[in-house]
Amino acid sequence: WTCYSLVDSKLSQCYKKKQRCKMKKRRVYSESFKREAVELSEDSDKTSKEVAFDLGVSYPMLCKWRSKYLKEGQDAFPGHGNLNEKDKDYKLLERELSKAKEERDILKKALGIFSHSPGRNTNS
């Protein structure tokens, strides 16, 4: 039994109004916006929370951008799901390692199959 009127969520409001809930679109910020937001939060007299509010960004998001910018510098925001060079190399090496492991496992199985040939008798 479900009582939607007792559930405290936006979903229950949608059922009451008999309308469809629309998901918020994921906001995408440009590399320059992120960089300027981080620089503004560092150089401004305002607190980071105030800067985040003024820019319309959540405070945790601004903190995440700032820590990433401090750690990686100019390469922090490659944009649109792209990886920076170091991460690209890492992913490539992961793929190559996975392929090498698969080939090794296949060769092990083949060696096991061919080493036990049916014409051999070990009880002679």
mmCIF file of C-alpha atoms in Angstrom:
data_model
loop_
_atom_site.group_PDB
_atom_site.id
_atom_site.type_symbol
_atom_site.label_atom_id
_atom_site.label_comp_id
_atom_site.label_asym_id
_atom_site.label_seq_id
_atom_site.Cartn_x
_atom_site.Cartn_y
_atom_site.Cartn_z
ATOM 1 C CA TRP A 1 0.000 0.000 0.000
ATOM 2 C CA THR A 2 1.346 3.343 -0.962
ATOM 3 C CA CYS A 3 -0.051 6.614 0.195
ATOM 4 C CA TYR A 4 1.386 9.326 -2.007
ATOM 5 C CA SER A 5 0.032 12.093 0.194
ATOM 6 C CA LEU A 6 2.334 11.009 3.027
ATOM 7 C CA VAL A 7 5.464 10.984 0.908
ATOM 8 C CA ASP A 8 7.414 14.216 1.173
ATOM 9 C CA SER A 9 8.817 14.606 -2.300
ATOM 10 C CA LYS A 10 8.244 16.337 -5.574
ATOM 11 C CA LEU A 11 7.047 13.047 -6.998
ATOM 12 C CA SER A 12 4.074 13.026 -4.632
ATOM 13 C CA GLN A 13 3.187 16.540 -5.763
ATOM 14 C CA CYS A 14 3.153 15.328 -9.349
ATOM 15 C CA TYR A 15 0.748 12.516 -8.489
ATOM 16 C CA LYS A 16 -1.545 14.932 -6.680
ATOM 17 C CA LYS A 17 -1.614 17.296 -9.633
ATOM 18 C CA LYS A 18 -1.713 14.389 -12.101
ATOM 19 C CA GLN A 19 1.065 15.840 -14.178
ATOM 20 C CA ARG A 20 4.385 14.561 -15.335
ATOM 21 C CA CYS A 21 7.495 15.545 -13.458
ATOM 22 C CA LYS A 22 10.098 17.008 -15.715
ATOM 23 C CA MET A 23 13.690 16.226 -14.939
ATOM 24 C CA LYS A 24 15.967 19.218 -14.732
ATOM 25 C CA LYS A 25 18.463 19.382 -17.532
ATOM 26 C CA ARG A 26 22.036 18.905 -16.484
ATOM 27 C CA ARG A 27 23.748 22.247 -16.720
ATOM 28 C CA VAL A 28 26.989 22.353 -18.641
ATOM 29 C CA TYR A 29 29.555 25.020 -17.861
ATOM 30 C CA SER A 30 32.321 26.076 -20.202
ATOM 31 C CA GLU A 31 35.981 25.743 -19.367
ATOM 32 C CA SER A 32 36.384 29.516 -19.230
ATOM 33 C CA PHE A 33 33.406 29.898 -16.874
ATOM 34 C CA LYS A 34 34.843 27.339 -14.467
ATOM 35 C CA ARG A 35 38.278 28.920 -14.564
ATOM 36 C CA GLU A 36 36.882 32.425 -14.016
ATOM 37 C CA ALA A 37 34.658 31.190 -11.177
ATOM 38 C CA VAL A 38 37.666 29.650 -9.425
ATOM 39 C CA GLU A 39 39.765 32.772 -9.912
ATOM 40 C CA LEU A 40 36.912 34.967 -8.693
ATOM 41 C CA SER A 41 36.471 32.845 -5.567
ATOM 42 C CA GLU A 42 40.185 33.159 -4.802
ATOM 43 C CA ASP A 43 40.596 36.871 -5.585
ATOM 44 C CA SER A 44 37.270 38.207 -4.326
ATOM 45 C CA ASP A 45 36.620 39.703 -0.900
ATOM 46 C CA LYS A 46 33.457 37.608 -0.766
ATOM 47 C CA THR A 47 33.334 34.114 0.671
ATOM 48 C CA SER A 48 33.234 31.154 -1.681
ATOM 49 C CA LYS A 49 29.607 30.523 -0.750
ATOM 50 C CA GLU A 50 28.675 34.066 -1.739
ATOM 51 C CA VAL A 51 30.564 33.792 -5.020
ATOM 52 C CA ALA A 52 28.853 30.479 -5.786
ATOM 53 C CA PHE A 53 25.447 31.991 -5.031
ATOM 54 C CA ASP A 54 26.171 35.037 -7.211
ATOM 55 C CA LEU A 55 27.208 32.816 -10.120
ATOM 56 C CA GLY A 56 24.236 30.466 -9.709
ATOM 57 C CA VAL A 57 26.451 27.481 -8.957
ATOM 58 C CA SER A 58 26.277 25.201 -5.948
ATOM 59 C CA TYR A 59 28.957 25.699 -3.325
ATOM 60 C CA PRO A 60 30.168 22.054 -3.457
ATOM 61 C CA MET A 61 30.523 22.342 -7.242
ATOM 62 C CA LEU A 62 32.681 25.454 -6.890
ATOM 63 C CA CYS A 63 34.812 23.679 -4.263
ATOM 64 C CA LYS A 64 35.241 20.711 -6.614
ATOM 65 C CA TRP A 65 36.308 23.004 -9.445
ATOM 66 C CA ARG A 66 38.748 24.825 -7.197
ATOM 67 C CA SER A 67 40.416 21.657 -5.879
ATOM 68 C CA LYS A 68 40.693 20.264 -9.411
ATOM 69 C CA TYR A 69 42.145 23.553 -10.669
ATOM 70 C CA LEU A 70 44.696 23.698 -7.844
ATOM 71 C CA LYS A 71 45.736 20.092 -8.459
ATOM 72 C CA GLU A 72 45.860 20.052 -12.271
ATOM 73 C CA GLY A 73 46.318 23.703 -13.220
ATOM 74 C CA GLN A 74 45.406 24.741 -16.774
ATOM 75 C CA ASP A 75 44.569 21.133 -17.750
ATOM 76 C CA ALA A 76 41.838 20.866 -15.117
ATOM 77 C CA PHE A 77 38.873 21.454 -17.426
ATOM 78 C CA PRO A 78 39.350 19.790 -20.838
ATOM 79 C CA GLY A 79 35.606 20.093 -21.507
ATOM 80 C CA HIS A 80 32.718 18.087 -23.001
ATOM 81 C CA GLY A 81 33.710 14.756 -21.466
ATOM 82 C CA ASN A 82 37.183 14.879 -22.965
ATOM 83 C CA LEU A 83 40.094 13.632 -20.924
ATOM 84 C CA ASN A 84 43.370 15.420 -20.404
ATOM 85 C CA GLU A 85 46.505 13.853 -21.912
ATOM 86 C CA LYS A 86 47.526 11.997 -18.756
ATOM 87 C CA ASP A 87 44.088 10.394 -18.376
ATOM 88 C CA LYS A 88 43.975 9.515 -22.088
ATOM 89 C CA ASP A 89 47.311 7.714 -21.782
ATOM 90 C CA TYR A 90 46.088 5.904 -18.669
ATOM 91 C CA LYS A 91 42.911 4.691 -20.408
ATOM 92 C CA LEU A 92 44.916 3.547 -23.430
ATOM 93 C CA LEU A 93 47.313 1.579 -21.227
ATOM 94 C CA GLU A 94 44.366 0.025 -19.368
ATOM 95 C CA ARG A 95 42.868 -1.153 -22.673
ATOM 96 C CA GLU A 96 46.190 -2.578 -23.854
ATOM 97 C CA LEU A 97 46.692 -4.402 -20.544
ATOM 98 C CA SER A 98 43.198 -5.869 -20.713
ATOM 99 C CA LYS A 99 43.812 -7.101 -24.261
ATOM 100 C CA ALA A 100 47.174 -8.637 -23.268
ATOM 101 C CA LYS A 101 45.519 -10.460 -20.339
ATOM 102 C CA GLU A 102 42.838 -11.874 -22.650
ATOM 103 C CA GLU A 103 45.491 -13.092 -25.099
ATOM 104 C CA ARG A 104 47.471 -14.664 -22.244
ATOM 105 C CA ASP A 105 44.398 -16.505 -20.967
ATOM 106 C CA ILE A 106 43.610 -17.821 -24.456
ATOM 107 C CA LEU A 107 47.176 -19.057 -24.893
ATOM 108 C CA LYS A 108 47.080 -20.776 -21.481
ATOM 109 C CA LYS A 109 43.902 -22.619 -22.448
ATOM 110 C CA ALA A 110 45.347 -23.602 -25.818
ATOM 111 C CA LEU A 111 48.525 -24.891 -24.166
ATOM 112 C CA GLY A 112 46.443 -26.968 -21.766
ATOM 113 C CA ILE A 113 44.407 -28.453 -24.605
ATOM 114 C CA PHE A 114 47.359 -29.297 -26.851
ATOM 115 C CA SER A 115 49.572 -30.662 -24.080
ATOM 116 C CA HIS A 116 47.030 -33.435 -23.382
ATOM 117 C CA SER A 117 46.906 -35.034 -26.822
ATOM 118 C CA PRO A 118 44.538 -38.034 -27.103
ATOM 119 C CA GLY A 119 47.165 -40.415 -28.620
ATOM 120 C CA ARG A 120 49.426 -40.252 -25.586
ATOM 121 C CA ASN A 121 49.165 -42.945 -22.976
ATOM 122 C CA THR A 122 50.845 -42.231 -19.650
ATOM 123 C CA ASN A 123 50.362 -45.794 -18.235
ATOM 124 C CA SER A 124 52.990 -47.608 -20.371
#
